[in-house]
Amino acid sequence: MIREPFLNGWTVGPKLGAFEAPTPESAPRTVRLPHDAVRDLLRSADSDQGVHTGYVPGGVFEYAKTFDVPVAWRDKTVRLEFEGVYRDAVVFLNGDAVVQEPNGYNAFEAVLDPYLRYGQPNRITVEARAHRDSRWYSGAGIYRPVHLVVADPLHIPLDGTRVTTPDIDAARAIASIATTVRNGSRHTRTLRLTWAVSAPDGSDVASGTAPVTVLPGSDAVARVRLAVDHPALWSDTTPSLYRVRTTLAEEDGRVIDTDATTFGIRRLQVDARRGLRINGETVKLRGACVHHDSGPLGAATFADAEDRRVRLLKAAGFNALRSAHNPMSRAMLDACDRHGMLVMDELTDTWTRSKVAFDAAPGFAARWRHDVDALVAKDLNHPSVIMYSIGNEILELATPAGSAWSRRLAEAIRDLDDTRLVTNGINGIIANLDRMATDAAPGDAGGADASDPNTMMAAMGDMMAAANASELVTQSTEESASVLDVVGFNYAESRYELDRGLFPNRVIVGSETFPSRIEKMWELVGRLDHVIGDFTWTGWDYLGEAGIGRVDYTDEPGYEPTGTAGPYPHLLAGCGDIDITGRRRPVSYYREIVFGLRTEPYLTVHPPRHHGRPTATTPWSWDDSISSWTWDAEPGAPVTVDVYAPAEEVELLRDGVSLGVATVGVEKAFRARFETEYRPGELVAIARSRGREIGRTALRTAGEPGLTASAEQSEITAVGLGFVAITLADADGVVASDADRLVTVTVTVEGDAELVGLGTGRIRTEESFAGPSVTTFEGRALAIVRPTGAGGATVTVTADGLAPAVVPLTIVPAAVQAPA
């Protein structure tokens, strides 16, 4: 079988109607997949997609590629595997419609056999549409990888091997393997399947074989149970991975097809008394919700970018991700398997009632089973996936019909995979919006507009928790909650203790919570056995839902409150623990301390130029402080300094002179606040408990800044990405965070490479991610380079008045790169 990337040689342009004439602006341009068709379109305040996408417009796009089809393929089956096309994809071959896939997140196959022209070039075209169909930035086009598969008519289809481990003890584990064989020929065939299991160290540990007879035009499933001695168990702390190699052969040994599947051996248990246990050990989920975009890359999904996100989120203290609100990419699931990140994979944001004008709700009743099948097929062999979420803040969930849908979806998933848990992100307020809007007394929603859920949630503040604990929510959501293994609650921590009494067998997870309340959330998670974790909104910042985490200064001339909607040119949400470039924000360090994973104090400073100004925030906001003692401010300017610490008190010193001692937790747990003056030099925070120092940290004023650039990895693969961090820093590496300037990135090529993304964490910007220039944000920017072949590349960064920074990259074939 041939299975190879099908990424090069594509063009993309606006899809023209049959009676539309092309123009120079509509001319197709050459691209490489994965590709986001809308990332570089002109943003504007009157974009019909609005704040949801960060004012990026939608459109209808046509991708095209011509490829040769040898005569030898006449006796083969030829198909394309699409990992995701957003949205309403239609695939054509030589003008004939092959397949349609409405869901922008499903993987799907296009079987080309009926339409191929052998011995000549063939033209594949793919249409994709994006138009007011998402509540966040979705991107558009062929944004996930595509693979060309040329196989025997008898073959193992995509996701054709399933591995479960139903029987595990210390001495051995049983790997139950089921492989589907598909027969596209006109004849009954009897073949032989052979399975070989290798351990994490690469050694072979088990094998088996079985004959399989497949009738024409049908599938057959062959099974084997293999004993793996002394299994290395997969968990979030020990992500041990096994591999099964499957061979389909004639009885005489001639190989027809092969397959390779990675899996983990782990035991999953949950109950209200002992919570979540993995391999018998209790695990609390330190969770982050994540959207699917890749920041400066737009929605384009690259394995290296997904791996980097997972690595950095894990390093920041998270051990679980919720894919919100759509199925996670295969590349990110692979990364979660490798790095030990637990996953709640989510089916959808809507069922039958729409949330935005052109979303998928109208087709849900007809296509829900197809979408469930695609989700489970993708996830089956990933040990990182411990929960399927059947939805997020579903509007009809609190109705009898919604309860029936809850049961239908949960049972459909269990029919396909009964080895994992089923949950749902329930928001009792959102589920009762109709009743709140028509039946609630004035003031019940805190004066908020119930027709705008995000604005209402932000305005209600603490009142929302009380509303979620109301008798209305208790009764109206009981049946939908009862069909779940784990009840997910969005912004409803008020139910945690309440439900321990009302529903003593109920297991709860905080499926979505405000970042500003993590200390309160985590105290509940730690104290209550039936609450198994917390998922903050969000772990990694993202495009769209623009400005929901912003900090506004209300004395700004012309300021007008806009609820949660960030006015143009807001682009990013601004609520992530980690910004879109991978840089941790202060809230991330605060969370790490709350989790009990960090003893060193963390120093963060509010910008002196804003001292004393009135602010407006949302519950998704943190603040705009940063860890810096370099400011464009006069010496003596008043400044607020925060120190996060798991301590009783903190002493602050400037240039060795004590500025006083502050008690931790007076206004906010784990935080000590100082009002002092800005003077260049060194600021030191010393954290103490019971009179004993438990840690200290320091900030120093930057000297004369220069331009620096460094590659996260100097060696990258020809199919990977290079990430280059750009900073304005002095000779000691101290960043001048209050002296931003325009920088230009150019890539000179020894082999082949190109700049594919350039950006910062600034949430309000009109700059393009396409480069080649960007204004640094808090002294930083990130350039992303994509090779086009093996060899080398040089990234050169320039800025007026500063010496250039030069970064060499070595590009190697993927097969020889040393593991990270």
mmCIF file of N, CA and C in Angstrom, residues 673-727:
data_model
loop_
_atom_site.group_PDB
_atom_site.id
_atom_site.type_symbol
_atom_site.label_atom_id
_atom_site.label_comp_id
_atom_site.label_asym_id
_atom_site.label_seq_id
_atom_site.Cartn_x
_atom_site.Cartn_y
_atom_site.Cartn_z
ATOM 1 N N ARG A 673 0.301 42.093 47.897
ATOM 2 C CA ARG A 673 0.326 43.291 47.044
ATOM 3 C C ARG A 673 1.087 44.404 47.747
ATOM 4 N N PHE A 674 1.906 45.095 46.970
ATOM 5 C CA PHE A 674 2.698 46.213 47.475
ATOM 6 C C PHE A 674 2.419 47.453 46.629
ATOM 7 N N GLU A 675 2.303 48.590 47.298
ATOM 8 C CA GLU A 675 2.283 49.887 46.618
ATOM 9 C C GLU A 675 3.617 50.553 46.872
ATOM 10 N N THR A 676 4.353 50.825 45.815
ATOM 11 C CA THR A 676 5.694 51.374 45.984
ATOM 12 C C THR A 676 5.990 52.338 44.839
ATOM 13 N N GLU A 677 7.262 52.644 44.639
ATOM 14 C CA GLU A 677 7.686 53.554 43.572
ATOM 15 C C GLU A 677 8.583 52.815 42.593
ATOM 16 N N TYR A 678 8.466 53.216 41.344
ATOM 17 C CA TYR A 678 9.346 52.626 40.342
ATOM 18 C C TYR A 678 10.685 53.348 40.331
ATOM 19 N N ARG A 679 11.725 52.593 40.546
ATOM 20 C CA ARG A 679 13.088 53.090 40.380
ATOM 21 C C ARG A 679 13.901 51.974 39.754
ATOM 22 N N PRO A 680 14.611 52.261 38.664
ATOM 23 C CA PRO A 680 15.399 51.214 38.013
ATOM 24 C C PRO A 680 16.364 50.566 38.995
ATOM 25 N N GLY A 681 16.598 49.287 38.783
ATOM 26 C CA GLY A 681 17.484 48.533 39.654
ATOM 27 C C GLY A 681 17.028 47.091 39.740
ATOM 28 N N GLU A 682 17.134 46.539 40.961
ATOM 29 C CA GLU A 682 16.739 45.147 41.164
ATOM 30 C C GLU A 682 15.644 45.056 42.207
ATOM 31 N N LEU A 683 14.615 44.297 41.894
ATOM 32 C CA LEU A 683 13.499 44.067 42.802
ATOM 33 C C LEU A 683 13.524 42.593 43.194
ATOM 34 N N VAL A 684 13.498 42.336 44.498
ATOM 35 C CA VAL A 684 13.574 40.965 45.005
ATOM 36 C C VAL A 684 12.379 40.704 45.916
ATOM 37 N N ALA A 685 11.740 39.550 45.735
ATOM 38 C CA ALA A 685 10.658 39.114 46.614
ATOM 39 C C ALA A 685 11.107 37.859 47.340
ATOM 40 N N ILE A 686 10.949 37.867 48.675
ATOM 41 C CA ILE A 686 11.323 36.724 49.512
ATOM 42 C C ILE A 686 10.056 36.216 50.192
ATOM 43 N N ALA A 687 9.714 34.968 49.941
ATOM 44 C CA ALA A 687 8.515 34.363 50.529
ATOM 45 C C ALA A 687 8.898 33.564 51.763
ATOM 46 N N ARG A 688 8.090 33.718 52.837
ATOM 47 C CA ARG A 688 8.385 33.016 54.087
ATOM 48 C C ARG A 688 7.105 32.417 54.663
ATOM 49 N N SER A 689 7.276 31.297 55.317
ATOM 50 C CA SER A 689 6.229 30.680 56.123
ATOM 51 C C SER A 689 6.840 30.243 57.444
ATOM 52 N N ARG A 690 6.152 30.606 58.546
ATOM 53 C CA ARG A 690 6.636 30.311 59.895
ATOM 54 C C ARG A 690 8.056 30.832 60.104
ATOM 55 N N GLY A 691 8.310 31.983 59.507
ATOM 56 C CA GLY A 691 9.601 32.630 59.667
ATOM 57 C C GLY A 691 10.716 32.057 58.831
ATOM 58 N N ARG A 692 10.444 31.027 58.054
ATOM 59 C CA ARG A 692 11.485 30.384 57.248
ATOM 60 C C ARG A 692 11.291 30.720 55.772
ATOM 61 N N GLU A 693 12.380 31.081 55.118
ATOM 62 C CA GLU A 693 12.324 31.383 53.692
ATOM 63 C C GLU A 693 12.020 30.113 52.905
ATOM 64 N N ILE A 694 11.014 30.215 52.008
ATOM 65 C CA ILE A 694 10.694 29.069 51.160
ATOM 66 C C ILE A 694 11.047 29.320 49.695
ATOM 67 N N GLY A 695 11.402 30.550 49.365
ATOM 68 C CA GLY A 695 11.797 30.843 47.997
ATOM 69 C C GLY A 695 11.926 32.334 47.772
ATOM 70 N N ARG A 696 12.673 32.685 46.752
ATOM 71 C CA ARG A 696 12.808 34.095 46.378
ATOM 72 C C ARG A 696 12.932 34.212 44.874
ATOM 73 N N THR A 697 12.617 35.380 44.373
ATOM 74 C CA THR A 697 12.747 35.643 42.953
ATOM 75 C C THR A 697 13.097 37.109 42.761
ATOM 76 N N ALA A 698 13.661 37.447 41.606
ATOM 77 C CA ALA A 698 14.139 38.806 41.377
ATOM 78 C C ALA A 698 13.822 39.267 39.966
ATOM 79 N N LEU A 699 13.639 40.573 39.816
ATOM 80 C CA LEU A 699 13.523 41.229 38.525
ATOM 81 C C LEU A 699 14.581 42.316 38.464
ATOM 82 N N ARG A 700 15.164 42.516 37.296
ATOM 83 C CA ARG A 700 16.176 43.542 37.132
ATOM 84 C C ARG A 700 15.846 44.401 35.935
ATOM 85 N N THR A 701 16.140 45.693 36.031
ATOM 86 C CA THR A 701 15.914 46.614 34.919
ATOM 87 C C THR A 701 16.871 46.301 33.784
ATOM 88 N N ALA A 702 16.342 46.255 32.560
ATOM 89 C CA ALA A 702 17.162 45.953 31.391
ATOM 90 C C ALA A 702 18.087 47.114 31.082
ATOM 91 N N GLY A 703 19.266 46.767 30.611
ATOM 92 C CA GLY A 703 20.175 47.774 30.089
ATOM 93 C C GLY A 703 19.810 48.118 28.663
ATOM 94 N N GLU A 704 20.765 48.613 27.912
ATOM 95 C CA GLU A 704 20.516 48.983 26.524
ATOM 96 C C GLU A 704 20.060 47.759 25.732
ATOM 97 N N PRO A 705 18.836 47.783 25.176
ATOM 98 C CA PRO A 705 18.343 46.584 24.511
ATOM 99 C C PRO A 705 18.924 46.405 23.121
ATOM 100 N N GLY A 706 19.114 45.166 22.771
ATOM 101 C CA GLY A 706 19.474 44.796 21.414
ATOM 102 C C GLY A 706 18.450 43.828 20.877
ATOM 103 N N LEU A 707 18.617 43.449 19.647
ATOM 104 C CA LEU A 707 17.701 42.517 18.998
ATOM 105 C C LEU A 707 18.291 41.119 19.093
ATOM 106 N N THR A 708 17.540 40.187 19.669
ATOM 107 C CA THR A 708 18.011 38.809 19.785
ATOM 108 C C THR A 708 16.980 37.871 19.176
ATOM 109 N N ALA A 709 17.468 36.759 18.696
ATOM 110 C CA ALA A 709 16.596 35.723 18.147
ATOM 111 C C ALA A 709 17.213 34.372 18.460
ATOM 112 N N SER A 710 16.373 33.435 18.821
ATOM 113 C CA SER A 710 16.864 32.098 19.142
ATOM 114 C C SER A 710 15.853 31.056 18.694
ATOM 115 N N ALA A 711 16.356 29.966 18.152
ATOM 116 C CA ALA A 711 15.495 28.865 17.715
ATOM 117 C C ALA A 711 15.243 27.931 18.888
ATOM 118 N N GLU A 712 13.990 27.510 19.052
ATOM 119 C CA GLU A 712 13.689 26.555 20.103
ATOM 120 C C GLU A 712 14.416 25.249 19.859
ATOM 121 N N GLN A 713 14.553 24.865 18.598
ATOM 122 C CA GLN A 713 15.365 23.726 18.201
ATOM 123 C C GLN A 713 16.155 24.134 16.972
ATOM 124 N N SER A 714 17.461 23.973 17.026
ATOM 125 C CA SER A 714 18.291 24.379 15.888
ATOM 126 C C SER A 714 18.186 23.390 14.741
ATOM 127 N N GLU A 715 17.731 22.164 15.034
ATOM 128 C CA GLU A 715 17.562 21.150 14.008
ATOM 129 C C GLU A 715 16.091 20.792 13.905
ATOM 130 N N ILE A 716 15.543 20.933 12.720
ATOM 131 C CA ILE A 716 14.136 20.606 12.497
ATOM 132 C C ILE A 716 14.033 19.661 11.316
ATOM 133 N N THR A 717 12.901 18.983 11.221
ATOM 134 C CA THR A 717 12.746 18.044 10.123
ATOM 135 C C THR A 717 12.177 18.736 8.899
ATOM 136 N N ALA A 718 12.353 18.080 7.769
ATOM 137 C CA ALA A 718 11.857 18.629 6.514
ATOM 138 C C ALA A 718 10.340 18.684 6.478
ATOM 139 N N VAL A 719 9.669 17.953 7.370
ATOM 140 C CA VAL A 719 8.211 18.000 7.424
ATOM 141 C C VAL A 719 7.730 18.715 8.681
ATOM 142 N N GLY A 720 8.650 19.391 9.371
ATOM 143 C CA GLY A 720 8.307 20.031 10.631
ATOM 144 C C GLY A 720 8.227 21.542 10.529
ATOM 145 N N LEU A 721 8.371 22.189 11.675
ATOM 146 C CA LEU A 721 8.363 23.648 11.775
ATOM 147 C C LEU A 721 9.520 24.098 12.650
ATOM 148 N N GLY A 722 9.996 25.295 12.378
ATOM 149 C CA GLY A 722 10.986 25.927 13.245
ATOM 150 C C GLY A 722 10.375 27.120 13.942
ATOM 151 N N PHE A 723 10.544 27.194 15.263
ATOM 152 C CA PHE A 723 9.996 28.295 16.059
ATOM 153 C C PHE A 723 11.158 29.165 16.536
ATOM 154 N N VAL A 724 11.101 30.431 16.169
ATOM 155 C CA VAL A 724 12.185 31.354 16.479
ATOM 156 C C VAL A 724 11.636 32.469 17.369
ATOM 157 N N ALA A 725 12.145 32.550 18.584
ATOM 158 C CA ALA A 725 11.733 33.585 19.526
ATOM 159 C C ALA A 725 12.539 34.844 19.283
ATOM 160 N N ILE A 726 11.852 35.978 19.185
ATOM 161 C CA ILE A 726 12.469 37.282 18.935
ATOM 162 C C ILE A 726 12.255 38.145 20.172
ATOM 163 N N THR A 727 13.322 38.745 20.682
ATOM 164 C CA THR A 727 13.192 39.589 21.873
ATOM 165 C C THR A 727 14.029 40.851 21.720
#
